PDB file of C-alpha atoms and ligand atoms in Angstrom:
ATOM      1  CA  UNK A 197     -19.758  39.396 -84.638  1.00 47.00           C
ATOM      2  CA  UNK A 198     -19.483  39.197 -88.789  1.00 59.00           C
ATOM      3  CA  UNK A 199     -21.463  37.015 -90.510  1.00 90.00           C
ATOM      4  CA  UNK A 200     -19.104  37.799 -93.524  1.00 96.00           C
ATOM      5  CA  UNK A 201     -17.838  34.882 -94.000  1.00 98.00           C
ATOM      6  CA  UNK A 202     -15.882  35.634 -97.306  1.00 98.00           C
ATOM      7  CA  UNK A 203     -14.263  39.023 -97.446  1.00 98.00           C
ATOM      8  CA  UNK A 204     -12.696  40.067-100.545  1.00 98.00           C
ATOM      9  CA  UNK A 205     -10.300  43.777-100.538  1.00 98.00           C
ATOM     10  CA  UNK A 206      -8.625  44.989-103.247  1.00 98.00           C
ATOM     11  CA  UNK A 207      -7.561  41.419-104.782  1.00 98.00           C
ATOM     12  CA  UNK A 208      -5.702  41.069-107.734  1.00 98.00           C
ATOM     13  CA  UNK A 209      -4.355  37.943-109.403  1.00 98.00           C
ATOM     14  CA  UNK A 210      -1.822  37.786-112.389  1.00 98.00           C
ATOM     15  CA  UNK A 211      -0.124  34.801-113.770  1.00 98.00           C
ATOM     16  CA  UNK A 212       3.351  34.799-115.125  1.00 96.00           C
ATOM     17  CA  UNK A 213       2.868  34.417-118.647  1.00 95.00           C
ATOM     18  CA  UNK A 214       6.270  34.489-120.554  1.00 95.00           C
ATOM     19  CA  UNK A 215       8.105  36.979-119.546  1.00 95.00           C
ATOM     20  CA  UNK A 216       5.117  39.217-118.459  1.00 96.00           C
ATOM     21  CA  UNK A 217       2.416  39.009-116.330  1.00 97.00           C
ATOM     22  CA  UNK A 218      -1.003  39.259-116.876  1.00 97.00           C
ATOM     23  CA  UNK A 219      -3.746  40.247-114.822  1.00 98.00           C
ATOM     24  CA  UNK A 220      -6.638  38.158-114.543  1.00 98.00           C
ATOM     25  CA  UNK A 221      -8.462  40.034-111.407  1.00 98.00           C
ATOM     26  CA  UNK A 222      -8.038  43.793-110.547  1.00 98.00           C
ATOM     27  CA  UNK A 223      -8.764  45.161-107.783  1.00 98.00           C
ATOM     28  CA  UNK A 224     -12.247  42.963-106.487  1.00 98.00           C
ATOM     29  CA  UNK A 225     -14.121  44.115-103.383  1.00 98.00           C
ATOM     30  CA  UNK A 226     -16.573  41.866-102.246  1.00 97.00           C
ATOM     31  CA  UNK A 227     -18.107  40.529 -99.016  1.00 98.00           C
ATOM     32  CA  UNK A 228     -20.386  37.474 -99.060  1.00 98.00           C
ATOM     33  CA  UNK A 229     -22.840  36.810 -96.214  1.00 97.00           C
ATOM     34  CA  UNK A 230     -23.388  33.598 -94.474  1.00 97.00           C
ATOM     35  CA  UNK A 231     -26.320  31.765 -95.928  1.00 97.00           C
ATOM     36  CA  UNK A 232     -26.105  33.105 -99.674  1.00 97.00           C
ATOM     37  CA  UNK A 233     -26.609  31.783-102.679  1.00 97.00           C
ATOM     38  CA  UNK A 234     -24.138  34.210-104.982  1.00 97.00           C
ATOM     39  CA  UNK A 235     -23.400  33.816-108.592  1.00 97.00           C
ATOM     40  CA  UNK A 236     -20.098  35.360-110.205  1.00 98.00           C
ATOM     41  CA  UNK A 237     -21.689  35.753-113.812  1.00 97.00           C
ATOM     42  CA  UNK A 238     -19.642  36.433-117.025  1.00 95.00           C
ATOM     43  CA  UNK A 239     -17.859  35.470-120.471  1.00 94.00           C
ATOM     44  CA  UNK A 240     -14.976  32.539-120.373  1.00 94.00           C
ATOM     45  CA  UNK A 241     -12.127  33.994-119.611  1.00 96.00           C
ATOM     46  CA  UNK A 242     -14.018  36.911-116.905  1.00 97.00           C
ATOM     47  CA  UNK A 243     -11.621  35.173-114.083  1.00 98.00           C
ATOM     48  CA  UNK A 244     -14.753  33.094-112.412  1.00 98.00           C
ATOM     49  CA  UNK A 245     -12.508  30.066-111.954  1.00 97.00           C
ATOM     50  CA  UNK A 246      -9.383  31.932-110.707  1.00 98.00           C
ATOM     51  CA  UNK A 247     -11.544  34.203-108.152  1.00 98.00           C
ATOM     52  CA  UNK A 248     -13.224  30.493-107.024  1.00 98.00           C
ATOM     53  CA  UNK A 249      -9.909  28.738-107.016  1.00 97.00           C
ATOM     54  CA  UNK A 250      -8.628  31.578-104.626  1.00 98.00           C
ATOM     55  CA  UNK A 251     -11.837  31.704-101.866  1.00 98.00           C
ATOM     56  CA  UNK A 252     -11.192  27.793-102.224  1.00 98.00           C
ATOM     57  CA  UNK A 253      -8.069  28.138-100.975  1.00 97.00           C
ATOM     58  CA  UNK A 254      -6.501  26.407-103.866  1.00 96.00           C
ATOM     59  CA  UNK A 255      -4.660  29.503-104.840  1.00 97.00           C
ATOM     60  CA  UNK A 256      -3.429  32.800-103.128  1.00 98.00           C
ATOM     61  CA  UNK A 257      -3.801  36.275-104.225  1.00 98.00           C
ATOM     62  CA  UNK A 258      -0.804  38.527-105.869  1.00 98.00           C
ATOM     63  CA  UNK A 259      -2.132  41.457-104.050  1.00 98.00           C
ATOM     64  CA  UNK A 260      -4.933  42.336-101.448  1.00 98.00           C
ATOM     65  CA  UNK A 261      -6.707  40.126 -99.239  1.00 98.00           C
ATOM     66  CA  UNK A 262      -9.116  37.519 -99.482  1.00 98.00           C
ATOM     67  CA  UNK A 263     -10.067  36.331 -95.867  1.00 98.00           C
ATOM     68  CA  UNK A 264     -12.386  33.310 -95.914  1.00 98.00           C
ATOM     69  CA  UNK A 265     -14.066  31.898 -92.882  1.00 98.00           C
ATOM     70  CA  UNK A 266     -11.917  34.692 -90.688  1.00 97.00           C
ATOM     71  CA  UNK A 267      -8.704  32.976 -92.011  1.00 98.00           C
ATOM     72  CA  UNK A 268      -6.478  35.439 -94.349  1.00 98.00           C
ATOM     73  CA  UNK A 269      -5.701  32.708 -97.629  1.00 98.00           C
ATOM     74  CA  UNK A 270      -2.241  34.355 -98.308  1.00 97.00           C
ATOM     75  CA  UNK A 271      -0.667  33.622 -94.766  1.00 97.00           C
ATOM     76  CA  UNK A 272      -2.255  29.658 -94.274  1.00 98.00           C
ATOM     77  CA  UNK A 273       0.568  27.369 -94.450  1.00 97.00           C
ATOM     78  CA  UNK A 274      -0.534  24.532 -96.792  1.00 96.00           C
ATOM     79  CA  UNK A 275      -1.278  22.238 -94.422  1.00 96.00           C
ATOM     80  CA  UNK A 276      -3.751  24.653 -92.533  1.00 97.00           C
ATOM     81  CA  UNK A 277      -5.175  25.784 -96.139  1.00 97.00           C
ATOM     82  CA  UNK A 278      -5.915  21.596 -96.512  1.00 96.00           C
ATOM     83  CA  UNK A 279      -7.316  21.450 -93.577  1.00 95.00           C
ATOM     84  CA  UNK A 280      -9.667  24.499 -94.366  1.00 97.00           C
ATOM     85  CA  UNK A 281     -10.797  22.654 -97.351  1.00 96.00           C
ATOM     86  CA  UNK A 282     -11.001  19.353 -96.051  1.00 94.00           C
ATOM     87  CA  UNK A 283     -13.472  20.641 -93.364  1.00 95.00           C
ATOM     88  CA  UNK A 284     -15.278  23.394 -93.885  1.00 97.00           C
ATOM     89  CA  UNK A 285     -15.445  23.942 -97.951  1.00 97.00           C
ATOM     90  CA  UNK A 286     -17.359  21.785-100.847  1.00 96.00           C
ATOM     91  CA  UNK A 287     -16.291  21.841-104.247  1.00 96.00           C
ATOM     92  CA  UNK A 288     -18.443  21.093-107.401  1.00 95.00           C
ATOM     93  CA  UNK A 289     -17.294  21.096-110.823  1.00 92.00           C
ATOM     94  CA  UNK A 290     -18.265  21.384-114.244  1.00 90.00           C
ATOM     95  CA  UNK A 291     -16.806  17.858-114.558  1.00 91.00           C
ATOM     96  CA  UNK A 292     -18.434  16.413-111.606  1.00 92.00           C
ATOM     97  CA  UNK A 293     -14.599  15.004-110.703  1.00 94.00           C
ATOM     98  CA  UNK A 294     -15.989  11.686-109.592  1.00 96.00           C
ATOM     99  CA  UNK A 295     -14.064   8.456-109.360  1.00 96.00           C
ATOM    100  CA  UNK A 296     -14.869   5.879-111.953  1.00 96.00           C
ATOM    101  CA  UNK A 297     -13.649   2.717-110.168  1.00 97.00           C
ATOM    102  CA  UNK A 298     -15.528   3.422-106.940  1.00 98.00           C
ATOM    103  CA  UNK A 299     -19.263   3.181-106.496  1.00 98.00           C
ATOM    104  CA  UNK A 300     -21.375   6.262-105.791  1.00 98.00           C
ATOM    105  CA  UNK A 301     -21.186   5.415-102.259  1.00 98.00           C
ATOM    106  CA  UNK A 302     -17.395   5.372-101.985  1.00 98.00           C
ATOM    107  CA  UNK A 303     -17.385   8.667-104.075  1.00 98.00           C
ATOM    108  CA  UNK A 304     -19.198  10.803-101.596  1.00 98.00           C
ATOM    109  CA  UNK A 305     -17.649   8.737 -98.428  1.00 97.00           C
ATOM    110  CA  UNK A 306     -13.800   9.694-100.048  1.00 94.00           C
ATOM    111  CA  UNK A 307     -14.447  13.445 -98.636  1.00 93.00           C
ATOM    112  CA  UNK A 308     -14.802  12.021 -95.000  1.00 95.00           C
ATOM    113  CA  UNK A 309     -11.879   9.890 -94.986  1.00 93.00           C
ATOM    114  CA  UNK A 310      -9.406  12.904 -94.063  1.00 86.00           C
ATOM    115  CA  UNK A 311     -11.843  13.610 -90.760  1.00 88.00           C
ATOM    116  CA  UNK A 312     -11.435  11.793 -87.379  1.00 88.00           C
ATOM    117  CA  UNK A 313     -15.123   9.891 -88.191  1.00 93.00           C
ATOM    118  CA  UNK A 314     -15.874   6.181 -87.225  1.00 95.00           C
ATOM    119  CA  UNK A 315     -17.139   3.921 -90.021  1.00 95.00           C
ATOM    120  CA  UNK A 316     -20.620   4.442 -88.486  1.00 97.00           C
ATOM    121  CA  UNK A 317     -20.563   7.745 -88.296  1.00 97.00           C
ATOM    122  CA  UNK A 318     -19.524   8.292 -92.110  1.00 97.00           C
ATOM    123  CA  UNK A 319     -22.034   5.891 -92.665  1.00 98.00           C
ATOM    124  CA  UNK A 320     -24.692   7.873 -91.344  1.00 97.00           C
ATOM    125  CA  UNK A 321     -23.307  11.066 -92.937  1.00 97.00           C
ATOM    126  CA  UNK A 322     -22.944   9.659 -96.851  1.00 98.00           C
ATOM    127  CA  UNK A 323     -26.584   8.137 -96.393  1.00 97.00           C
ATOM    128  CA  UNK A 324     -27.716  11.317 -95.991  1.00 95.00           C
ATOM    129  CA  UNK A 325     -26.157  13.349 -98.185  1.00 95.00           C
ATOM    130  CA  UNK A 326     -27.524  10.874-100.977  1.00 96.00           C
ATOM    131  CA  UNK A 327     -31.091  11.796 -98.946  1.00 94.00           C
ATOM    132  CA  UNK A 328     -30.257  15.392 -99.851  1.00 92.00           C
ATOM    133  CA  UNK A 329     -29.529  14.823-103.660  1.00 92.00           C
ATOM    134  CA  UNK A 330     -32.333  12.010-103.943  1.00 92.00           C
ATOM    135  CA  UNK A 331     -29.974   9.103-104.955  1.00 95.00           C
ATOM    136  CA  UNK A 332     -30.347   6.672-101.765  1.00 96.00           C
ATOM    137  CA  UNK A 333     -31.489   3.812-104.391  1.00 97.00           C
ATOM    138  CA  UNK A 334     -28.384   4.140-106.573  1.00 98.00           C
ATOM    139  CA  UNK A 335     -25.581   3.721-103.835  1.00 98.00           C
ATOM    140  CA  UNK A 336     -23.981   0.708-105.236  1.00 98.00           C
ATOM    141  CA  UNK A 337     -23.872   1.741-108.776  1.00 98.00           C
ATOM    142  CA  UNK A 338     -20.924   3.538-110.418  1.00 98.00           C
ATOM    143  CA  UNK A 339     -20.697   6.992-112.380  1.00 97.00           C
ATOM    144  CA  UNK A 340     -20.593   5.221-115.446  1.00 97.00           C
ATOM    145  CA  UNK A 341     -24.080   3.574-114.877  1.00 96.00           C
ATOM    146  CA  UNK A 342     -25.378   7.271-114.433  1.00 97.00           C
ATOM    147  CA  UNK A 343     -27.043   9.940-115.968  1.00 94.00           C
ATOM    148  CA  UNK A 344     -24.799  13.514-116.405  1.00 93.00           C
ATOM    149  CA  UNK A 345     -27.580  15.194-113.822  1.00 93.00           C
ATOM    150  CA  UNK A 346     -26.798  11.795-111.192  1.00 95.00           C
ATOM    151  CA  UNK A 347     -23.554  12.188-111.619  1.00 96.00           C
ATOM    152  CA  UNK A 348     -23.677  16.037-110.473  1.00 93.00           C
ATOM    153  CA  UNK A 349     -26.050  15.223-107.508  1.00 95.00           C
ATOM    154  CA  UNK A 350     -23.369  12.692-106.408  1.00 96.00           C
ATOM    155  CA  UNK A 351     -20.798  15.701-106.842  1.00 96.00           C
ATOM    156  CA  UNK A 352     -23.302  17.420-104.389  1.00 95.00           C
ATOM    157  CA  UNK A 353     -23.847  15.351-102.319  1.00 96.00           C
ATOM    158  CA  UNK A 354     -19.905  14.785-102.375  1.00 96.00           C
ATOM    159  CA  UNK A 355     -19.422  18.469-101.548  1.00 95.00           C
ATOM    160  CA  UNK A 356     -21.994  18.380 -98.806  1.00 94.00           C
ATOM    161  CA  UNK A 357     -21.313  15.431 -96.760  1.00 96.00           C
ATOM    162  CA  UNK A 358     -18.793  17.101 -94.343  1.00 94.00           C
ATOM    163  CA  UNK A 359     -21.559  19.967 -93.684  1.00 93.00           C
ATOM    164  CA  UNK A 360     -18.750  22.656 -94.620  1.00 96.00           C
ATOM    165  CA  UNK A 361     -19.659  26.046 -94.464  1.00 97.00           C
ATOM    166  CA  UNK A 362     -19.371  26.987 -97.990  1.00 98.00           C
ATOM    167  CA  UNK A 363     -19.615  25.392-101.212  1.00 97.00           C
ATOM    168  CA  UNK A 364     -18.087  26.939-104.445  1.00 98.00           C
ATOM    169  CA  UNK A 365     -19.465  25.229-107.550  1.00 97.00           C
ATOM    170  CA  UNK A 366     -17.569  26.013-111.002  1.00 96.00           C
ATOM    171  CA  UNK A 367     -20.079  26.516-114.123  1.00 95.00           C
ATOM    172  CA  UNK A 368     -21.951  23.322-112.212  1.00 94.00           C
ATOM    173  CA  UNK A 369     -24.708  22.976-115.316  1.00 93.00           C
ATOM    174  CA  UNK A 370     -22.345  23.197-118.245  1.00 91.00           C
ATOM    175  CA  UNK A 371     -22.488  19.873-118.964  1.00 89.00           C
ATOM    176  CA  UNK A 372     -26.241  19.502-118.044  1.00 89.00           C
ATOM    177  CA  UNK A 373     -29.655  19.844-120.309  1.00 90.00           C
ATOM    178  CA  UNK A 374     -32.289  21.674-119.217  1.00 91.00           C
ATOM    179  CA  UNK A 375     -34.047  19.734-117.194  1.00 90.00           C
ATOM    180  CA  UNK A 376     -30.788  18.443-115.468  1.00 88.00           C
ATOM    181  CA  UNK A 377     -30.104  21.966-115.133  1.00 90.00           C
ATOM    182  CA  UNK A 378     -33.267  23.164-112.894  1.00 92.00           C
ATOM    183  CA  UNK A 379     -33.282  19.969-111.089  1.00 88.00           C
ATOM    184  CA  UNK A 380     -29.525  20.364-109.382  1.00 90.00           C
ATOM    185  CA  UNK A 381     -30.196  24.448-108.821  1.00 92.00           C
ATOM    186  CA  UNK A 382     -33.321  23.373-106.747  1.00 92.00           C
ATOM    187  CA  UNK A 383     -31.370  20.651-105.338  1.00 91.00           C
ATOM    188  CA  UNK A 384     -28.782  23.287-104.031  1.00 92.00           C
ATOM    189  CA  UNK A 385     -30.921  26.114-103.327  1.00 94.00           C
ATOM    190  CA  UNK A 386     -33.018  23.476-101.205  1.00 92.00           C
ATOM    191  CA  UNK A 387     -29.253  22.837 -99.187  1.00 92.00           C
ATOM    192  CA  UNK A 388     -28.983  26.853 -98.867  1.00 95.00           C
ATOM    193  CA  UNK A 389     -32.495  27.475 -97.173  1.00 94.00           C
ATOM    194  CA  UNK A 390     -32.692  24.024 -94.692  1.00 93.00           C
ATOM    195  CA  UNK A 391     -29.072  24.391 -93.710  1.00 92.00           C
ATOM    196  CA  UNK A 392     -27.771  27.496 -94.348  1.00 93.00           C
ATOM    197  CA  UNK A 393     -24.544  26.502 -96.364  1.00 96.00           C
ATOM    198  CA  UNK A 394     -23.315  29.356 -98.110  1.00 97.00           C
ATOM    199  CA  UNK A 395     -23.421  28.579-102.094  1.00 97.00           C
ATOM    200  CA  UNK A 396     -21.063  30.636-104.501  1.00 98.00           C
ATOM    201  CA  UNK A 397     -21.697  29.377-108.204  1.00 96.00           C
ATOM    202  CA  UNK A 398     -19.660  30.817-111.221  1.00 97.00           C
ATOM    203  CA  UNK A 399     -21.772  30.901-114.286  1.00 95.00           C
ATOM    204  CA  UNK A 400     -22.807  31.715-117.820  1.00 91.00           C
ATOM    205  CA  UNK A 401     -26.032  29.902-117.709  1.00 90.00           C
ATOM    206  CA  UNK A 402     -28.963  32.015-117.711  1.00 89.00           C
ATOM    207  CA  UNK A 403     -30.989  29.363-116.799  1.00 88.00           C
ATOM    208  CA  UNK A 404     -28.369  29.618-113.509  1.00 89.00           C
ATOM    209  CA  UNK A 405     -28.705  33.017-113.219  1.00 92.00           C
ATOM    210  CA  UNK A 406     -32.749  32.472-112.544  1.00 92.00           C
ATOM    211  CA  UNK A 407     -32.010  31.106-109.080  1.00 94.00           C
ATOM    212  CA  UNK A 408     -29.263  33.333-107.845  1.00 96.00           C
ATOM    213  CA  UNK A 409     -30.089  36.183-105.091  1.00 96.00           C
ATOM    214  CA  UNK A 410     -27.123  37.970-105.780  1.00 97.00           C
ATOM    215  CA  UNK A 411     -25.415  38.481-109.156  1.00 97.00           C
ATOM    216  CA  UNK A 412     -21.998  39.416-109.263  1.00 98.00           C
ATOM    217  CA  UNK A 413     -20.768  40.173-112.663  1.00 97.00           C
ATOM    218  CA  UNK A 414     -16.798  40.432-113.991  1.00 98.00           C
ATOM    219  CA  UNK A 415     -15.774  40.985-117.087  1.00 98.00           C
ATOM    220  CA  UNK A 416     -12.168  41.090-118.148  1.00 98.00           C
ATOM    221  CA  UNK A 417     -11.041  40.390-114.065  1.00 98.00           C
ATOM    222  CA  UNK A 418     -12.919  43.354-113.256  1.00 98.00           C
ATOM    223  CA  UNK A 419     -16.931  43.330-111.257  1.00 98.00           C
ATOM    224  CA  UNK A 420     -18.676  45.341-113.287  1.00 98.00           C
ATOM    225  CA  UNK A 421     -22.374  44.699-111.344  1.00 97.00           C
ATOM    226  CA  UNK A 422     -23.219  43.338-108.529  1.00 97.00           C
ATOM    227  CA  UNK A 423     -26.821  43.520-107.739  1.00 95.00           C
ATOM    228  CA  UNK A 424     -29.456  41.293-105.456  1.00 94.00           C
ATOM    229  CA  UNK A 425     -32.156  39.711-107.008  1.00 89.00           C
ATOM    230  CA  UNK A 426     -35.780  38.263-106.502  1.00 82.00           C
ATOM    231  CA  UNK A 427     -36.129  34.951-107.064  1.00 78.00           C
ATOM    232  CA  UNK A 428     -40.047  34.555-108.286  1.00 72.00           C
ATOM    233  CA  UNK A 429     -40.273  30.511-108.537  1.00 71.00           C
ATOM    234  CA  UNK A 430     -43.067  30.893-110.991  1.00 71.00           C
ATOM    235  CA  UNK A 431     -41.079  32.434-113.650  1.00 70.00           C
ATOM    236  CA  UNK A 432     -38.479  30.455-114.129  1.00 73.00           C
ATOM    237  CA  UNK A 433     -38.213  28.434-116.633  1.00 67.00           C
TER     238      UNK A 433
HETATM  239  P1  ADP B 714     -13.301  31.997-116.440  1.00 54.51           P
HETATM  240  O1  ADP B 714     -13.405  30.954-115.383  1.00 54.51           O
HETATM  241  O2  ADP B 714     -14.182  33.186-116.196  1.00 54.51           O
HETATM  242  O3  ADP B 714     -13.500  31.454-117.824  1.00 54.51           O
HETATM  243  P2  ADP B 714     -10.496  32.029-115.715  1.00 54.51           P
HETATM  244  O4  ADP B 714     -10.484  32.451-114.289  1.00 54.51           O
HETATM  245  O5  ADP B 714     -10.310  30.590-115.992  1.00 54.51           O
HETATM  246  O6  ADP B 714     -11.822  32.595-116.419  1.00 54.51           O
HETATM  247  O7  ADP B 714      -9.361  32.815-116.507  1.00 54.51           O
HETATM  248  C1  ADP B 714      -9.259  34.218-116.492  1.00 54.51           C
HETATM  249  C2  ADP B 714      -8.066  34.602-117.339  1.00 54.51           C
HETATM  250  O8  ADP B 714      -6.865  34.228-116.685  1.00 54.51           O
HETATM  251  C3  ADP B 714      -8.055  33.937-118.699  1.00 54.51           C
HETATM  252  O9  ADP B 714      -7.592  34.858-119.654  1.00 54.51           O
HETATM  253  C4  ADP B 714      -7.074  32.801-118.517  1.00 54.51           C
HETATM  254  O10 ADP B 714      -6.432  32.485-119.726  1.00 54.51           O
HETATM  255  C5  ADP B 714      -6.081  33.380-117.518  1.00 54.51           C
HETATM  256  N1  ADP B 714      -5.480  32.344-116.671  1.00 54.51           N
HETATM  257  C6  ADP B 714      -6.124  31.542-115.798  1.00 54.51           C
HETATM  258  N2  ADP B 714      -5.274  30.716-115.185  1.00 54.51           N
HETATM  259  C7  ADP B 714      -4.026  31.013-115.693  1.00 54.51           C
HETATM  260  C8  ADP B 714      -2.712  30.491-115.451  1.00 54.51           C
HETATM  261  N3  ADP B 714      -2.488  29.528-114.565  1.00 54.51           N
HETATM  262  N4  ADP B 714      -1.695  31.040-116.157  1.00 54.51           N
HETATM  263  C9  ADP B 714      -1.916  32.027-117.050  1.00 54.51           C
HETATM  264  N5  ADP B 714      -3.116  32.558-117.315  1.00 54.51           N
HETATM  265  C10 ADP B 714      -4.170  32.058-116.648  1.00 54.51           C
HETATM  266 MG1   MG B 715     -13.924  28.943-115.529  1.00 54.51          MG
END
């Protein structure tokens, strides 16, 4: 059997822009693996977040295929493409997304809600997810008590709750200094080698770049590289 578990042939996007359309991804080939931790690297306006969007199910391809988790996007009904999301693929943002009113607690326990879990059960499962992230001591508080970097380690832990398969994080440092920055990629890496979630980032950060295994570049909807990558620990900085 595969381990692919996103395949990506001959996929184009273009949006309807006035009265013409224009092409924001041409022609990508890709496969990801289970288990890696994959970066699509370029300039705003490459097509990262319309390439993410469409693995994420939150959008469908004009042409080609993109067939995540063995599940074709273009042909999933919305309901089954909700479903795929709901179980089996995390989302981080640039933005971290999180709810204001509710505590950090409620934040990460909101992507259970939608599964068939008892209260003890999702219990269980947010308490450790804040494990994962290291934020067990600020449960109660909400994102407005918090740092930027807590904030996106509650978006984490968020996206990781529901142990889905894959997690697609959108330019997840922008918002982040430096330290921030290295903190939540060792975070996530950490999630990619104990459990073997599947981590696509999209990224101009080269301090993001440091940690990925695999760099994918696009420029102009296009992949112009691809390439794997060492990681050596004791250079990054
Ligand atoms: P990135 O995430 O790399 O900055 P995007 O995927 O957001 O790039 O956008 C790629 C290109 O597609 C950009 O030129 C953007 O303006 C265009 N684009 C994205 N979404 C839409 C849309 N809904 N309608 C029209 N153009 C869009
Ligand atoms: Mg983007």
């Amino acid at each position: 059997m595969s381990d692919k578990v996103i395949q990506l042939k001959g996929l184009t996007k273009r949006f309807p822009v006035g009265n013409v359309y224009f092409t924001a991804l041409s022609d990508i080939n890709i496969d990801i693996d289970k288990g890696e931790f994959a970066g699509l690297v370029g300039p705003s306006g490459s097509g990262k977040t319309t390439l993410l969007n469409i693995i994420g199910s939150l959008d469908v391809p004009s042409e080609g295929n993109a067939t995540v988790l063995g599940h074709s996007i273009a042909s999933l009904s919305q309901k089954q493409a909700a479903h795929l999301r709901n179980h089996h693929i995390g989302f981080i943002f640039q933005t971290y997304n999180l709810l204001p009113v509710y505590t950090v607690y409620e934040n990460v326990e909101f992507a259970l809600l939608l599964q068939n879990m008892s209260a003890g059960e999702r219990r269980k499962a947010v308490m450790q997810a804040l494990e994962w992230v290291g934020l067990t001591d600020k449960e109660k508080s909400k994102p407005s008590m918090l740092s930027g970097g807590e904030c996106q380690r509650v978006a984490i832990a968020r996206s990781m709750v529901k142990k889905p398969q894959i997690v697609l994080a959108d330019e997840p440092t922008a918002n982040l200094d430096s330290k921030n920055s290295h903190h939540i990629l060792q975070t996530m890496k950490a999630l990619n080698e104990e459990l073997d979630v599947t981590f696509v980032f999209s990224t101009h950060d080269e301090k993001v770049m440091q940690y990925l295994k695999r760099k994918i570049a696009l420029a102009d909807g296009k992949v112009v590289a691809d390439e794997a990558q060492l990681v050596d620990e004791t250079q990054i900085g």
